[in-house]
Amino acid sequence: MPFTIAIDGPAASGKGTIARALAARFGFAHLDTGLLYRAVGAKGGDPAQAAQTLSGADLARTDLRSNEAGQAASRVAAIPEVRAALVAFQRAFAAQEPGAVLDGRDIGTVICPDAALKIYVIASDETRALRRAAEIGADPAATLAALRERDARDAGRDAAPLRPADDAIIIDTTDLSIPEAIERAAALVEARIRPSSAPKYSAPPA
Ligand code: CDP
């Protein structure tokens, strides 16, 4: 049975970095599901049709990481027909052996509710804005406003809103370095793959 890891969380929380690192370490495939919505938003025209006809070339565009592309993504991502058109591809990706890591907003709640491990990555608004601004070379204040607007839209929509699954484990990356965040997530995977490696609680001596 494939080992599926669902990683969700708000914009620029560090989920993509963690997802890529886990996939590389454990030999799993990785899917950045946000890229699907970014590509649909960037394609223009009827969003549902864009989602139904999404191609490799659409995903290879070099202009998908900008704040504007993020906003367009979150607008089309609220359309139920767009989400429905992308479900089968994501579930098929998740089902590959030996495992897969998918990061997004609804992986643990809708796409892979039976994932072996669900992680919900958060960080303070300011930290996320600084990281994203540095990553894409944008203004930090404008990036902060864009992230907040997008999070509010993603969490407030009716279709697969941004929220942690009941059984998700929260990782707050605000004060973690990238290696620290990766180690914390990797320890969770290890504990699920080899339960005996999980740290055990030992009762203090009576
Ligand atoms: O990288 P960042 O966290 O900023 O965003 P992303 O993961 O690329 O996602 C862009 C937008 O796509 C989000 O703001 C969501 O509106 C939407 N999205 C979604 O609705 N469901 C997903 N599984 C992934 C992304």
CSV table of C-alpha atoms and ligand atoms in Angstrom, one decimal:
chain,number,residue,atom,x,y,z
A,1,MET,CA,0.0,0.0,0.0
A,2,PRO,CA,1.5,3.4,-0.9
A,3,PHE,CA,2.5,5.7,1.8
A,4,THR,CA,0.7,9.1,1.3
A,5,ILE,CA,1.8,12.2,3.1
A,6,ALA,CA,-0.7,15.2,3.0
A,7,ILE,CA,0.8,18.6,3.8
A,8,ASP,CA,-1.5,21.6,4.0
A,9,GLY,CA,-1.3,25.1,5.3
A,10,PRO,CA,-1.6,28.8,4.4
A,11,ALA,CA,0.4,30.6,1.8
A,12,ALA,CA,4.2,30.5,2.1
A,13,SER,CA,4.1,28.6,5.4
A,14,GLY,CA,7.0,26.3,4.3
A,15,LYS,CA,4.9,23.3,3.2
A,16,GLY,CA,6.5,23.1,-0.3
A,17,THR,CA,10.0,23.1,1.2
A,18,ILE,CA,9.1,20.4,3.6
A,19,ALA,CA,7.2,18.4,1.0
A,20,ARG,CA,10.1,18.4,-1.4
A,21,ALA,CA,12.6,17.4,1.3
A,22,LEU,CA,10.5,14.5,2.5
A,23,ALA,CA,9.9,13.2,-1.0
A,24,ALA,CA,13.7,13.3,-1.7
A,25,ARG,CA,14.6,11.7,1.7
A,26,PHE,CA,12.1,8.8,1.5
A,27,GLY,CA,12.1,8.3,-2.3
A,28,PHE,CA,8.5,9.4,-2.7
A,29,ALA,CA,7.0,11.4,-5.6
A,30,HIS,CA,6.0,15.0,-4.9
A,31,LEU,CA,3.1,17.0,-6.2
A,32,ASP,CA,2.8,20.8,-5.6
A,33,THR,CA,-1.0,21.0,-6.0
A,34,GLY,CA,-0.9,24.8,-5.8
A,35,LEU,CA,0.8,24.8,-9.2
A,36,LEU,CA,-2.4,23.2,-10.7
A,37,TYR,CA,-4.5,26.1,-9.5
A,38,ARG,CA,-1.9,28.7,-10.4
A,39,ALA,CA,-1.8,27.2,-14.0
A,40,VAL,CA,-5.6,27.3,-14.2
A,41,GLY,CA,-5.7,30.9,-13.1
A,42,ALA,CA,-2.9,31.9,-15.5
A,43,LYS,CA,-4.5,30.2,-18.5
A,44,GLY,CA,-7.5,32.5,-18.6
A,45,GLY,CA,-10.8,31.9,-20.4
A,46,ASP,CA,-13.4,29.7,-18.7
A,47,PRO,CA,-11.7,28.4,-15.5
A,48,ALA,CA,-13.6,25.0,-15.5
A,49,GLN,CA,-12.6,24.4,-19.0
A,50,ALA,CA,-9.0,25.4,-18.3
A,51,ALA,CA,-8.9,22.9,-15.4
A,52,GLN,CA,-10.3,20.1,-17.6
A,53,THR,CA,-7.7,20.7,-20.3
A,54,LEU,CA,-4.7,21.5,-18.2
A,55,SER,CA,-1.5,20.3,-19.9
A,56,GLY,CA,2.2,19.9,-19.1
A,57,ALA,CA,3.0,23.1,-20.9
A,58,ASP,CA,0.5,25.0,-18.8
A,59,LEU,CA,2.3,23.7,-15.7
A,60,ALA,CA,5.7,24.6,-17.1
A,61,ARG,CA,5.0,28.4,-17.4
A,62,THR,CA,7.6,30.5,-15.7
A,63,ASP,CA,5.2,33.1,-14.5
A,64,LEU,CA,3.3,31.1,-12.0
A,65,ARG,CA,5.1,32.0,-8.7
A,66,SER,CA,4.2,35.7,-8.6
A,67,ASN,CA,1.7,37.3,-6.2
A,68,GLU,CA,-0.6,38.0,-9.1
A,69,ALA,CA,-0.6,34.4,-10.1
A,70,GLY,CA,-1.3,33.4,-6.5
A,71,GLN,CA,-4.3,35.7,-6.4
A,72,ALA,CA,-5.7,34.4,-9.7
A,73,ALA,CA,-5.2,30.8,-8.4
A,74,SER,CA,-7.1,31.5,-5.2
A,75,ARG,CA,-10.0,33.0,-7.2
A,76,VAL,CA,-10.4,30.0,-9.5
A,77,ALA,CA,-9.8,27.6,-6.6
A,78,ALA,CA,-13.1,28.7,-5.1
A,79,ILE,CA,-15.0,27.3,-8.1
A,80,PRO,CA,-16.3,23.8,-7.4
A,81,GLU,CA,-16.1,22.7,-11.0
A,82,VAL,CA,-12.4,23.7,-11.1
A,83,ARG,CA,-11.7,21.6,-8.0
A,84,ALA,CA,-13.7,18.7,-9.3
A,85,ALA,CA,-11.7,18.6,-12.5
A,86,LEU,CA,-8.5,18.2,-10.6
A,87,VAL,CA,-9.4,15.5,-8.1
A,88,ALA,CA,-8.8,12.4,-10.2
A,89,PHE,CA,-5.3,13.5,-11.2
A,90,GLN,CA,-4.3,14.2,-7.6
A,91,ARG,CA,-5.7,11.0,-6.2
A,92,ALA,CA,-4.0,8.9,-8.9
A,93,PHE,CA,-0.7,10.7,-8.1
A,94,ALA,CA,-1.2,10.0,-4.4
A,95,ALA,CA,-1.7,6.3,-5.1
A,96,GLN,CA,1.7,5.6,-6.6
A,97,GLU,CA,4.2,3.2,-5.0
A,98,PRO,CA,6.2,3.4,-2.8
A,99,GLY,CA,4.6,6.7,-1.7
A,100,ALA,CA,3.8,10.3,-2.5
A,101,VAL,CA,3.9,13.7,-0.8
A,102,LEU,CA,1.2,16.2,-1.9
A,103,ASP,CA,1.1,19.7,-0.6
A,104,GLY,CA,-1.8,22.2,-0.8
A,105,ARG,CA,-4.9,23.3,1.1
A,106,ASP,CA,-7.3,20.3,1.0
A,107,ILE,CA,-5.1,17.3,0.7
A,108,GLY,CA,-5.7,15.9,4.2
A,109,THR,CA,-9.4,17.0,4.3
A,110,VAL,CA,-10.7,16.2,0.7
A,111,ILE,CA,-8.1,14.7,-1.7
A,112,CYS,CA,-6.4,12.1,0.6
A,113,PRO,CA,-8.5,11.8,3.8
A,114,ASP,CA,-6.9,8.4,4.5
A,115,ALA,CA,-3.3,9.6,4.1
A,116,ALA,CA,-0.8,7.8,6.4
A,117,LEU,CA,0.4,11.2,7.7
A,118,LYS,CA,-1.2,14.6,7.7
A,119,ILE,CA,0.9,17.7,8.5
A,120,TYR,CA,-0.5,21.2,8.7
A,121,VAL,CA,2.2,23.8,8.4
A,122,ILE,CA,1.8,27.3,9.8
A,123,ALA,CA,4.0,30.4,10.4
A,124,SER,CA,3.3,34.0,11.5
A,125,ASP,CA,2.0,36.3,8.8
A,126,GLU,CA,5.1,38.5,8.9
A,127,THR,CA,7.5,35.6,8.6
A,128,ARG,CA,5.6,34.1,5.7
A,129,ALA,CA,5.5,37.5,3.9
A,130,LEU,CA,9.3,38.0,4.3
A,131,ARG,CA,10.1,34.6,3.1
A,132,ARG,CA,7.8,34.8,0.0
A,133,ALA,CA,9.0,38.4,-0.8
A,134,ALA,CA,12.6,37.2,-0.8
A,135,GLU,CA,11.8,34.2,-2.8
A,136,ILE,CA,10.0,36.1,-5.7
A,137,GLY,CA,11.8,39.5,-5.3
A,138,ALA,CA,8.6,41.3,-4.4
A,139,ASP,CA,7.8,44.1,-1.9
A,140,PRO,CA,7.3,42.6,1.7
A,141,ALA,CA,4.3,44.9,2.5
A,142,ALA,CA,2.5,44.2,-0.7
A,143,THR,CA,3.3,40.5,-0.3
A,144,LEU,CA,1.9,40.5,3.3
A,145,ALA,CA,-1.3,42.1,2.0
A,146,ALA,CA,-1.6,39.6,-0.8
A,147,LEU,CA,-1.0,36.5,1.5
A,148,ARG,CA,-3.6,37.7,3.9
A,149,GLU,CA,-6.2,38.3,1.2
A,150,ARG,CA,-5.5,34.9,-0.3
A,151,ASP,CA,-5.7,33.1,3.1
A,152,ALA,CA,-9.0,34.8,3.9
A,153,ARG,CA,-10.4,33.7,0.6
A,154,ASP,CA,-9.0,30.2,0.9
A,155,ALA,CA,-10.3,29.7,4.4
A,156,GLY,CA,-13.7,31.4,3.8
A,157,ARG,CA,-14.8,29.5,0.6
A,158,ASP,CA,-17.4,26.8,0.7
A,159,ALA,CA,-15.5,24.4,-1.6
A,160,ALA,CA,-12.7,22.6,0.3
A,161,PRO,CA,-11.8,25.5,2.6
A,162,LEU,CA,-8.3,25.8,4.1
A,163,ARG,CA,-8.3,24.1,7.5
A,164,PRO,CA,-6.4,21.4,9.3
A,165,ALA,CA,-7.8,17.9,9.1
A,166,ASP,CA,-8.9,16.6,12.6
A,167,ASP,CA,-5.9,14.2,12.7
A,168,ALA,CA,-3.3,16.6,11.2
A,169,ILE,CA,-0.1,17.4,13.2
A,170,ILE,CA,0.7,21.1,13.3
A,171,ILE,CA,4.2,22.3,12.6
A,172,ASP,CA,4.8,26.0,13.3
A,173,THR,CA,7.8,27.0,11.3
A,174,THR,CA,8.0,30.7,12.5
A,175,ASP,CA,11.1,30.1,14.6
A,176,LEU,CA,12.5,27.1,12.8
A,177,SER,CA,15.3,27.0,10.3
A,178,ILE,CA,14.6,25.1,7.1
A,179,PRO,CA,16.7,22.0,8.4
A,180,GLU,CA,14.8,22.1,11.7
A,181,ALA,CA,11.4,22.1,10.0
A,182,ILE,CA,12.5,19.3,7.8
A,183,GLU,CA,13.8,17.2,10.7
A,184,ARG,CA,10.6,17.7,12.6
A,185,ALA,CA,8.5,16.5,9.7
A,186,ALA,CA,10.9,13.6,8.9
A,187,ALA,CA,10.7,12.4,12.4
A,188,LEU,CA,6.9,12.1,12.0
A,189,VAL,CA,7.3,10.1,8.9
A,190,GLU,CA,9.9,7.8,10.5
A,191,ALA,CA,7.5,7.2,13.4
A,192,ARG,CA,4.7,6.2,11.0
A,193,ILE,CA,7.0,4.0,8.9
A,194,ARG,CA,8.8,2.4,11.8
A,195,PRO,CA,6.6,2.9,14.9
A,196,SER,CA,9.4,1.5,17.1
A,197,SER,CA,11.5,4.6,16.3
A,198,ALA,CA,9.0,7.0,17.8
A,199,PRO,CA,10.1,8.7,21.0
A,200,LYS,CA,8.5,6.9,23.9
A,201,TYR,CA,7.1,8.6,27.0
A,202,SER,CA,8.6,7.2,30.1
A,203,ALA,CA,7.0,7.8,33.4
A,204,PRO,CA,9.1,9.6,36.0
A,205,PRO,CA,10.3,7.4,38.8
A,206,ALA,CA,7.7,7.2,41.6
B,1,CDP,O1,2.9,28.5,-2.4
B,1,CDP,P1,1.7,29.1,-1.7
B,1,CDP,O2,1.4,28.5,-0.4
B,1,CDP,O3,1.7,30.6,-1.7
B,1,CDP,O4,0.4,28.8,-2.7
B,1,CDP,P2,0.1,27.6,-3.6
B,1,CDP,O5,0.2,26.3,-2.7
B,1,CDP,O6,0.8,27.6,-4.8
B,1,CDP,O7,-1.5,27.8,-3.9
B,1,CDP,C1,-2.0,28.9,-4.6
B,1,CDP,C2,-3.5,28.9,-4.4
B,1,CDP,O8,-4.1,27.8,-5.0
B,1,CDP,C3,-3.9,28.9,-3.0
B,1,CDP,O9,-4.0,30.3,-2.4
B,1,CDP,C4,-5.3,28.3,-3.0
B,1,CDP,O10,-6.3,29.2,-3.3
B,1,CDP,C5,-5.2,27.3,-4.2
B,1,CDP,N1,-5.0,25.9,-3.8
B,1,CDP,C6,-6.1,25.2,-3.4
B,1,CDP,O11,-7.2,25.8,-3.3
B,1,CDP,N2,-6.0,23.9,-3.1
B,1,CDP,C7,-4.8,23.3,-3.1
B,1,CDP,N3,-4.7,22.0,-2.8
B,1,CDP,C8,-3.6,24.0,-3.5
B,1,CDP,C9,-3.8,25.3,-3.8
